[in-house]
CSV table of N, CA and C and ligand atoms in Angstrom, one decimal:
chain,number,residue,atom,x,y,z
A,1,MET,N,12.4,19.8,64.3
A,1,MET,CA,12.8,20.2,62.9
A,1,MET,C,11.6,20.3,62.0
A,2,LYS,N,11.6,21.4,61.3
A,2,LYS,CA,10.4,21.6,60.4
A,2,LYS,C,11.0,21.6,59.0
A,3,ILE,N,10.3,20.8,58.1
A,3,ILE,CA,10.8,20.7,56.7
A,3,ILE,C,9.6,21.2,55.8
A,4,ALA,N,10.0,22.1,54.9
A,4,ALA,CA,9.0,22.5,53.8
A,4,ALA,C,9.3,21.7,52.6
A,5,VAL,N,8.2,21.1,52.1
A,5,VAL,CA,8.2,20.3,50.9
A,5,VAL,C,7.5,21.1,49.8
A,6,ILE,N,8.3,21.6,48.9
A,6,ILE,CA,7.9,22.6,47.9
A,6,ILE,C,7.9,21.9,46.5
A,7,ASN,N,6.7,22.0,45.8
A,7,ASN,CA,6.6,21.5,44.5
A,7,ASN,C,6.2,22.6,43.5
A,8,GLY,N,6.9,22.6,42.3
A,8,GLY,CA,6.7,23.6,41.3
A,8,GLY,C,5.6,23.2,40.3
A,9,PRO,N,5.7,23.8,39.1
A,9,PRO,CA,4.7,23.7,38.1
A,9,PRO,C,4.4,22.3,37.6
A,10,ASN,N,3.1,22.0,37.5
A,10,ASN,CA,2.6,20.7,36.9
A,10,ASN,C,2.7,19.6,37.9
A,11,LEU,N,3.3,19.8,39.0
A,11,LEU,CA,3.3,18.6,40.0
A,11,LEU,C,2.0,18.4,40.7
A,12,ASN,N,1.1,19.4,40.6
A,12,ASN,CA,-0.3,19.1,41.0
A,12,ASN,C,-1.0,18.2,40.1
A,13,MET,N,-0.4,17.8,38.9
A,13,MET,CA,-1.0,16.9,38.0
A,13,MET,C,-0.5,15.5,38.1
A,14,LEU,N,0.3,15.2,39.2
A,14,LEU,CA,0.8,13.9,39.4
A,14,LEU,C,-0.4,12.9,39.5
A,15,GLY,N,-0.2,11.7,38.9
A,15,GLY,CA,-1.3,10.7,38.9
A,15,GLY,C,-2.2,10.8,37.7
A,16,VAL,N,-2.1,12.0,37.0
A,16,VAL,CA,-2.8,12.2,35.7
A,16,VAL,C,-1.8,12.3,34.6
A,17,ARG,N,-0.7,13.0,34.9
A,17,ARG,CA,0.2,13.4,33.9
A,17,ARG,C,1.3,12.3,33.6
A,18,LYS,N,1.5,11.9,32.4
A,18,LYS,CA,2.6,11.0,32.0
A,18,LYS,C,2.9,10.0,33.1
A,19,LYS,N,2.0,9.1,33.3
A,19,LYS,CA,2.1,8.2,34.4
A,19,LYS,C,3.3,7.3,34.3
A,20,GLU,N,3.7,7.0,33.0
A,20,GLU,CA,4.8,6.1,32.7
A,20,GLU,C,6.1,6.7,33.2
A,21,ILE,N,6.1,8.0,33.4
A,21,ILE,CA,7.3,8.7,33.9
A,21,ILE,C,7.2,9.1,35.4
A,22,TYR,N,6.0,9.6,35.7
A,22,TYR,CA,5.8,10.2,37.0
A,22,TYR,C,5.0,9.3,38.0
A,23,GLY,N,4.5,8.2,37.5
A,23,GLY,CA,3.8,7.3,38.4
A,23,GLY,C,2.3,7.6,38.5
A,24,THR,N,1.6,6.8,39.3
A,24,THR,CA,0.2,6.9,39.3
A,24,THR,C,-0.4,7.6,40.6
A,25,GLU,N,0.6,7.9,41.5
A,25,GLU,CA,0.1,8.6,42.7
A,25,GLU,C,0.0,10.1,42.6
A,26,SER,N,-1.0,10.6,43.3
A,26,SER,CA,-1.2,12.1,43.3
A,26,SER,C,-0.2,12.7,44.3
A,27,LEU,N,0.0,14.0,44.1
A,27,LEU,CA,0.9,14.7,45.0
A,27,LEU,C,0.3,14.6,46.5
A,28,GLN,N,-1.0,14.7,46.6
A,28,GLN,CA,-1.6,14.6,48.0
A,28,GLN,C,-1.2,13.2,48.6
A,29,ALA,N,-1.3,12.2,47.8
A,29,ALA,CA,-0.9,10.8,48.3
A,29,ALA,C,0.5,10.8,48.8
A,30,ILE,N,1.4,11.4,48.0
A,30,ILE,CA,2.8,11.4,48.3
A,30,ILE,C,3.0,12.2,49.6
A,31,ASN,N,2.4,13.3,49.7
A,31,ASN,CA,2.5,14.2,50.9
A,31,ASN,C,2.0,13.5,52.1
A,32,ARG,N,0.9,12.7,52.0
A,32,ARG,CA,0.4,11.9,53.1
A,32,ARG,C,1.4,10.9,53.5
A,33,GLU,N,2.0,10.2,52.6
A,33,GLU,CA,3.0,9.2,52.9
A,33,GLU,C,4.2,9.8,53.6
A,34,ILE,N,4.6,11.0,53.2
A,34,ILE,CA,5.7,11.7,53.8
A,34,ILE,C,5.4,11.8,55.3
A,35,VAL,N,4.2,12.3,55.6
A,35,VAL,CA,3.8,12.5,57.0
A,35,VAL,C,3.8,11.2,57.8
A,36,GLU,N,3.3,10.1,57.1
A,36,GLU,CA,3.3,8.8,57.8
A,36,GLU,C,4.7,8.3,58.1
A,37,ARG,N,5.6,8.5,57.1
A,37,ARG,CA,6.9,7.8,57.2
A,37,ARG,C,7.9,8.6,58.1
A,38,PHE,N,7.6,9.9,58.4
A,38,PHE,CA,8.4,10.7,59.3
A,38,PHE,C,7.5,11.3,60.4
A,39,PRO,N,7.0,10.5,61.3
A,39,PRO,CA,6.0,11.0,62.2
A,39,PRO,C,6.5,12.0,63.2
A,40,LYS,N,7.8,12.0,63.4
A,40,LYS,CA,8.4,12.9,64.4
A,40,LYS,C,8.7,14.3,63.8
A,41,THR,N,8.6,14.4,62.5
A,41,THR,CA,9.0,15.6,61.9
A,41,THR,C,7.8,16.5,61.5
A,42,GLU,N,8.0,17.8,61.7
A,42,GLU,CA,6.9,18.7,61.3
A,42,GLU,C,7.1,19.1,59.8
A,43,PHE,N,6.0,19.0,59.0
A,43,PHE,CA,6.1,19.3,57.6
A,43,PHE,C,5.1,20.5,57.2
A,44,VAL,N,5.5,21.3,56.3
A,44,VAL,CA,4.6,22.2,55.6
A,44,VAL,C,4.8,21.9,54.1
A,45,PHE,N,3.6,21.9,53.4
A,45,PHE,CA,3.6,21.6,52.0
A,45,PHE,C,3.1,22.8,51.2
A,46,PHE,N,3.8,23.0,50.1
A,46,PHE,CA,3.4,24.1,49.2
A,46,PHE,C,3.6,23.7,47.8
A,47,GLN,N,2.6,23.9,46.9
A,47,GLN,CA,2.8,23.7,45.5
A,47,GLN,C,2.3,24.9,44.8
A,48,SER,N,3.0,25.3,43.7
A,48,SER,CA,2.5,26.4,42.9
A,48,SER,C,3.0,26.2,41.5
A,49,ASN,N,2.1,26.7,40.5
A,49,ASN,CA,2.5,26.7,39.1
A,49,ASN,C,3.2,28.0,38.7
A,50,HIS,N,3.4,28.9,39.7
A,50,HIS,CA,3.9,30.2,39.5
A,50,HIS,C,5.2,30.5,40.1
A,51,GLU,N,6.1,31.0,39.2
A,51,GLU,CA,7.5,31.2,39.6
A,51,GLU,C,7.6,32.1,40.8
A,52,GLY,N,6.9,33.3,40.7
A,52,GLY,CA,6.9,34.3,41.8
A,52,GLY,C,6.4,33.7,43.1
A,53,ALA,N,5.4,32.9,43.1
A,53,ALA,CA,4.8,32.4,44.3
A,53,ALA,C,5.8,31.4,45.0
A,54,LEU,N,6.6,30.7,44.1
A,54,LEU,CA,7.6,29.8,44.7
A,54,LEU,C,8.7,30.6,45.3
A,55,ILE,N,9.1,31.7,44.6
A,55,ILE,CA,10.1,32.6,45.1
A,55,ILE,C,9.7,33.2,46.5
A,56,ASP,N,8.5,33.7,46.5
A,56,ASP,CA,8.0,34.3,47.8
A,56,ASP,C,8.0,33.3,48.9
A,57,TYR,N,7.6,32.0,48.6
A,57,TYR,CA,7.6,31.0,49.6
A,57,TYR,C,9.0,30.7,50.1
A,58,ILE,N,9.9,30.5,49.2
A,58,ILE,CA,11.3,30.2,49.5
A,58,ILE,C,11.9,31.4,50.4
A,59,GLN,N,11.6,32.6,50.0
A,59,GLN,CA,12.1,33.8,50.7
A,59,GLN,C,11.6,33.8,52.2
A,60,THR,N,10.4,33.4,52.4
A,60,THR,CA,9.8,33.6,53.7
A,60,THR,C,9.6,32.4,54.6
A,61,THR,N,9.9,31.2,54.1
A,61,THR,CA,9.6,30.0,54.9
A,61,THR,C,10.5,30.1,56.2
A,62,ASP,N,9.8,29.6,57.2
A,62,ASP,CA,10.5,29.5,58.5
A,62,ASP,C,11.0,28.1,58.8
A,63,ALA,N,10.9,27.2,57.7
A,63,ALA,CA,11.3,25.8,57.9
A,63,ALA,C,12.8,25.8,58.1
A,64,ASP,N,13.3,24.7,58.7
A,64,ASP,CA,14.7,24.5,59.0
A,64,ASP,C,15.4,23.9,57.8
A,65,GLY,N,14.7,23.3,56.8
A,65,GLY,CA,15.2,22.7,55.6
A,65,GLY,C,14.1,22.6,54.6
A,66,VAL,N,14.5,22.5,53.3
A,66,VAL,CA,13.5,22.5,52.2
A,66,VAL,C,13.9,21.3,51.3
A,67,VAL,N,12.8,20.6,50.9
A,67,VAL,CA,12.9,19.6,49.8
A,67,VAL,C,12.2,20.3,48.6
A,68,LEU,N,12.9,20.5,47.5
A,68,LEU,CA,12.3,21.3,46.4
A,68,LEU,C,12.3,20.5,45.1
A,69,ASN,N,11.1,20.2,44.6
A,69,ASN,CA,11.0,19.8,43.2
A,69,ASN,C,10.5,21.0,42.4
A,70,ALA,N,11.4,21.7,41.8
A,70,ALA,CA,11.1,22.9,41.1
A,70,ALA,C,10.5,22.6,39.7
A,71,GLY,N,10.3,21.3,39.4
A,71,GLY,CA,9.7,21.0,38.1
A,71,GLY,C,10.6,21.6,36.9
A,72,ALA,N,9.9,22.1,35.9
A,72,ALA,CA,10.7,22.6,34.7
A,72,ALA,C,11.5,23.8,35.1
A,73,TYR,N,11.1,24.6,36.1
A,73,TYR,CA,11.9,25.7,36.5
A,73,TYR,C,13.3,25.4,36.9
A,74,THR,N,13.5,24.1,37.3
A,74,THR,CA,14.9,23.6,37.6
A,74,THR,C,15.8,23.9,36.5
A,75,HIS,N,15.3,23.8,35.3
A,75,HIS,CA,16.2,23.9,34.1
A,75,HIS,C,16.6,25.3,33.6
A,76,TYR,N,15.8,26.3,34.1
A,76,TYR,CA,16.1,27.6,33.6
A,76,TYR,C,15.8,28.8,34.5
A,77,SER,N,15.3,28.6,35.7
A,77,SER,CA,14.9,29.7,36.5
A,77,SER,C,16.0,30.2,37.4
A,78,ILE,N,16.7,31.2,36.9
A,78,ILE,CA,17.8,31.9,37.6
A,78,ILE,C,17.2,32.6,38.8
A,79,ALA,N,15.9,33.0,38.7
A,79,ALA,CA,15.2,33.7,39.8
A,79,ALA,C,15.0,32.8,41.0
A,80,ILE,N,14.7,31.5,40.7
A,80,ILE,CA,14.5,30.5,41.8
A,80,ILE,C,15.9,30.2,42.4
A,81,ARG,N,16.9,30.1,41.5
A,81,ARG,CA,18.2,29.9,42.0
A,81,ARG,C,18.6,31.0,43.0
A,82,ASP,N,18.4,32.2,42.6
A,82,ASP,CA,18.8,33.4,43.4
A,82,ASP,C,18.0,33.4,44.7
A,83,ALA,N,16.7,33.0,44.7
A,83,ALA,CA,16.0,32.9,45.9
A,83,ALA,C,16.6,31.9,46.9
A,84,ILE,N,17.0,30.8,46.4
A,84,ILE,CA,17.6,29.7,47.2
A,84,ILE,C,18.9,30.3,47.8
A,85,GLU,N,19.7,30.9,46.9
A,85,GLU,CA,21.0,31.5,47.4
A,85,GLU,C,20.8,32.6,48.4
A,86,SER,N,19.7,33.4,48.3
A,86,SER,CA,19.5,34.5,49.2
A,86,SER,C,19.2,34.0,50.6
A,87,ARG,N,18.7,32.7,50.7
A,87,ARG,CA,18.4,32.1,52.0
A,87,ARG,C,19.6,31.4,52.6
A,88,HIS,N,20.7,31.4,52.0
A,88,HIS,CA,21.9,30.7,52.6
A,88,HIS,C,22.0,31.1,54.0
A,89,PRO,N,22.2,30.2,55.0
A,89,PRO,CA,22.6,28.8,54.9
A,89,PRO,C,21.4,27.9,55.0
A,90,LEU,N,20.2,28.3,54.7
A,90,LEU,CA,19.0,27.4,54.7
A,90,LEU,C,19.3,26.2,53.7
A,91,ARG,N,19.2,25.0,54.2
A,91,ARG,CA,19.5,23.8,53.4
A,91,ARG,C,18.4,23.4,52.5
A,92,VAL,N,18.6,23.4,51.2
A,92,VAL,CA,17.6,23.1,50.2
A,92,VAL,C,18.1,21.8,49.4
A,93,VAL,N,17.3,20.8,49.4
A,93,VAL,CA,17.6,19.6,48.6
A,93,VAL,C,16.8,19.6,47.3
A,94,GLU,N,17.4,19.4,46.2
A,94,GLU,CA,16.8,19.3,44.9
A,94,GLU,C,16.3,17.9,44.7
A,95,VAL,N,15.0,17.7,44.4
A,95,VAL,CA,14.5,16.4,44.1
A,95,VAL,C,13.7,16.3,42.8
A,96,HIS,N,13.7,15.2,42.1
A,96,HIS,CA,12.9,14.9,40.9
A,96,HIS,C,12.5,13.5,41.0
A,97,LEU,N,11.2,13.3,40.6
A,97,LEU,CA,10.7,11.9,40.5
A,97,LEU,C,11.4,11.1,39.4
A,98,SER,N,11.6,11.8,38.3
A,98,SER,CA,12.2,11.1,37.1
A,98,SER,C,13.7,11.3,37.1
A,99,ASP,N,14.4,10.4,36.3
A,99,ASP,CA,15.9,10.5,36.2
A,99,ASP,C,16.2,11.6,35.1
A,100,VAL,N,16.3,12.8,35.6
A,100,VAL,CA,16.4,13.9,34.6
A,100,VAL,C,17.7,13.8,33.8
A,101,ASN,N,18.7,13.1,34.3
A,101,ASN,CA,20.0,13.0,33.6
A,101,ASN,C,19.9,12.0,32.4
A,102,ASN,N,18.8,11.2,32.4
A,102,ASN,CA,18.6,10.3,31.3
A,102,ASN,C,17.4,10.5,30.5
A,103,ARG,N,17.0,11.8,30.3
A,103,ARG,CA,15.9,12.2,29.5
A,103,ARG,C,16.4,13.2,28.4
A,104,GLU,N,15.5,14.1,28.0
A,104,GLU,CA,16.0,15.1,27.0
A,104,GLU,C,17.2,15.9,27.5
A,105,ASP,N,18.0,16.4,26.6
A,105,ASP,CA,19.2,17.1,27.0
A,105,ASP,C,18.8,18.3,27.9
A,106,PHE,N,17.7,19.0,27.6
A,106,PHE,CA,17.4,20.2,28.3
A,106,PHE,C,17.1,19.9,29.8
A,107,ARG,N,16.7,18.7,30.1
A,107,ARG,CA,16.5,18.3,31.5
A,107,ARG,C,17.8,18.0,32.3
A,108,LYS,N,18.8,17.8,31.5
A,108,LYS,CA,20.1,17.5,32.2
A,108,LYS,C,20.7,18.7,32.8
A,109,VAL,N,20.2,19.9,32.4
A,109,VAL,CA,20.7,21.2,33.0
A,109,VAL,C,19.9,21.5,34.3
A,110,SER,N,20.6,21.7,35.4
A,110,SER,CA,19.9,22.3,36.6
A,110,SER,C,20.6,23.5,37.0
A,111,VAL,N,19.9,24.6,37.0
A,111,VAL,CA,20.5,25.9,37.4
A,111,VAL,C,20.5,26.1,38.9
A,112,ILE,N,19.8,25.2,39.6
A,112,ILE,CA,19.7,25.3,41.0
A,112,ILE,C,20.7,24.3,41.8
A,113,ARG,N,21.2,23.3,41.0
A,113,ARG,CA,21.9,22.2,41.7
A,113,ARG,C,23.1,22.7,42.6
A,114,ASP,N,23.9,23.6,42.2
A,114,ASP,CA,25.0,24.0,43.0
A,114,ASP,C,24.7,24.9,44.1
A,115,VAL,N,23.4,25.4,44.2
A,115,VAL,CA,23.1,26.1,45.4
A,115,VAL,C,22.2,25.2,46.4
A,116,CYS,N,22.1,24.0,46.0
A,116,CYS,CA,21.4,23.0,46.8
A,116,CYS,C,22.4,22.1,47.5
A,117,VAL,N,22.1,21.5,48.7
A,117,VAL,CA,23.0,20.7,49.4
A,117,VAL,C,23.1,19.3,48.9
A,118,ALA,N,22.1,18.8,48.2
A,118,ALA,CA,22.1,17.5,47.7
A,118,ALA,C,21.0,17.4,46.6
A,119,THR,N,21.1,16.4,45.8
A,119,THR,CA,20.1,16.1,44.7
A,119,THR,C,19.8,14.7,44.7
A,120,TYR,N,18.5,14.4,44.6
A,120,TYR,CA,18.0,13.0,44.4
A,120,TYR,C,17.0,13.0,43.2
A,121,ALA,N,17.3,12.2,42.2
A,121,ALA,CA,16.5,12.2,41.0
A,121,ALA,C,16.4,10.8,40.5
A,122,GLY,N,15.2,10.4,40.1
A,122,GLY,CA,15.0,9.1,39.4
A,122,GLY,C,14.5,8.0,40.3
A,123,TYR,N,14.2,8.3,41.6
A,123,TYR,CA,13.7,7.3,42.5
A,123,TYR,C,12.2,7.4,42.7
A,124,GLY,N,11.5,8.1,41.8
A,124,GLY,CA,10.0,8.3,42.0
A,124,GLY,C,9.8,9.1,43.3
A,125,LYS,N,8.8,8.7,44.1
A,125,LYS,CA,8.5,9.4,45.3
A,125,LYS,C,9.6,9.2,46.4
A,126,GLU,N,10.4,8.1,46.2
A,126,GLU,CA,11.5,7.9,47.1
A,126,GLU,C,12.5,9.1,47.0
A,127,SER,N,12.5,9.8,46.0
A,127,SER,CA,13.4,11.0,45.9
A,127,SER,C,13.1,11.9,47.0
A,128,TYR,N,11.8,12.1,47.3
A,128,TYR,CA,11.4,13.0,48.4
A,128,TYR,C,11.9,12.5,49.7
A,129,MET,N,11.7,11.1,49.9
A,129,MET,CA,12.0,10.5,51.2
A,129,MET,C,13.5,10.6,51.4
A,130,LYS,N,14.3,10.4,50.4
A,130,LYS,CA,15.8,10.5,50.5
A,130,LYS,C,16.2,11.9,50.8
A,131,GLY,N,15.5,12.9,50.2
A,131,GLY,CA,15.8,14.3,50.5
A,131,GLY,C,15.5,14.6,51.9
A,132,ILE,N,14.4,14.1,52.4
A,132,ILE,CA,14.0,14.4,53.8
A,132,ILE,C,15.0,13.7,54.8
A,133,ALA,N,15.3,12.5,54.5
A,133,ALA,CA,16.3,11.7,55.3
A,133,ALA,C,17.6,12.5,55.4
A,134,TYR,N,18.0,13.0,54.2
A,134,TYR,CA,19.3,13.8,54.2
A,134,TYR,C,19.2,14.9,55.1
A,135,LEU,N,18.1,15.7,55.1
A,135,LEU,CA,18.0,16.8,56.0
A,135,LEU,C,18.0,16.4,57.4
A,136,LEU,N,17.4,15.3,57.7
A,136,LEU,CA,17.2,14.8,59.1
A,136,LEU,C,18.6,14.3,59.6
A,137,GLU,N,19.3,13.6,58.8
A,137,GLU,CA,20.4,12.8,59.2
A,137,GLU,C,21.7,13.2,58.5
A,138,GLY,N,21.6,14.1,57.6
A,138,GLY,CA,22.8,14.4,56.8
A,138,GLY,C,23.2,13.4,55.8
A,139,LYS,N,22.3,12.4,55.6
A,139,LYS,CA,22.6,11.3,54.7
A,139,LYS,C,21.3,10.7,54.3
A,140,GLU,N,21.3,9.6,53.4
A,140,GLU,CA,20.1,8.9,53.0
A,140,GLU,C,19.5,8.3,54.2
B,201,DQA,C1,10.5,16.8,37.3
B,201,DQA,C2,11.4,16.8,36.0
B,201,DQA,C3,11.3,18.0,35.3
B,201,DQA,O1,12.2,18.0,34.1
B,201,DQA,C4,9.9,18.2,34.8
B,201,DQA,O2,9.8,19.5,34.1
B,201,DQA,C5,8.9,18.2,35.9
B,201,DQA,C6,9.1,17.1,36.9
B,201,DQA,C7,10.6,15.5,38.0
B,201,DQA,O3,10.1,15.4,39.2
B,201,DQA,O4,11.0,14.4,37.5
B,201,DQA,O5,7.9,18.9,36.0
B,201,DQA,O6,11.0,17.8,38.2
């Protein structure tokens, strides 16, 4: 099983950006921990601040499942939503470090949620781990 872990805009700033919300670990450290915690699974990692690059990656990935933190694009990118939908039945799990349902109102909206198979938000880096476990086992 090959899983693509895709991160959108500003997630390259983890560990620097709003640590009280997103924690002190870098994206590289989280990605390293993913590999350590799921040693039998093959991972590919991709981060981009650019909507089109994320769409190109979603369109062409040969992974069997995707864990996607689309960052702010979650809340308004119909283009990313369409890319996910175009890959049906590829399973995409929406993840967020922070609890997007308990922050500003604009973060409560996800235009990708209903084309994703599951959502984990508010567990910090554990959101990624839960998303991966879901793809591997169909549950947490
Ligand atoms: C985020 C939440 C988004 O609202 C925000 O724009 C991000 C990160 C999260 O992981 O909590 O960039 O997706």
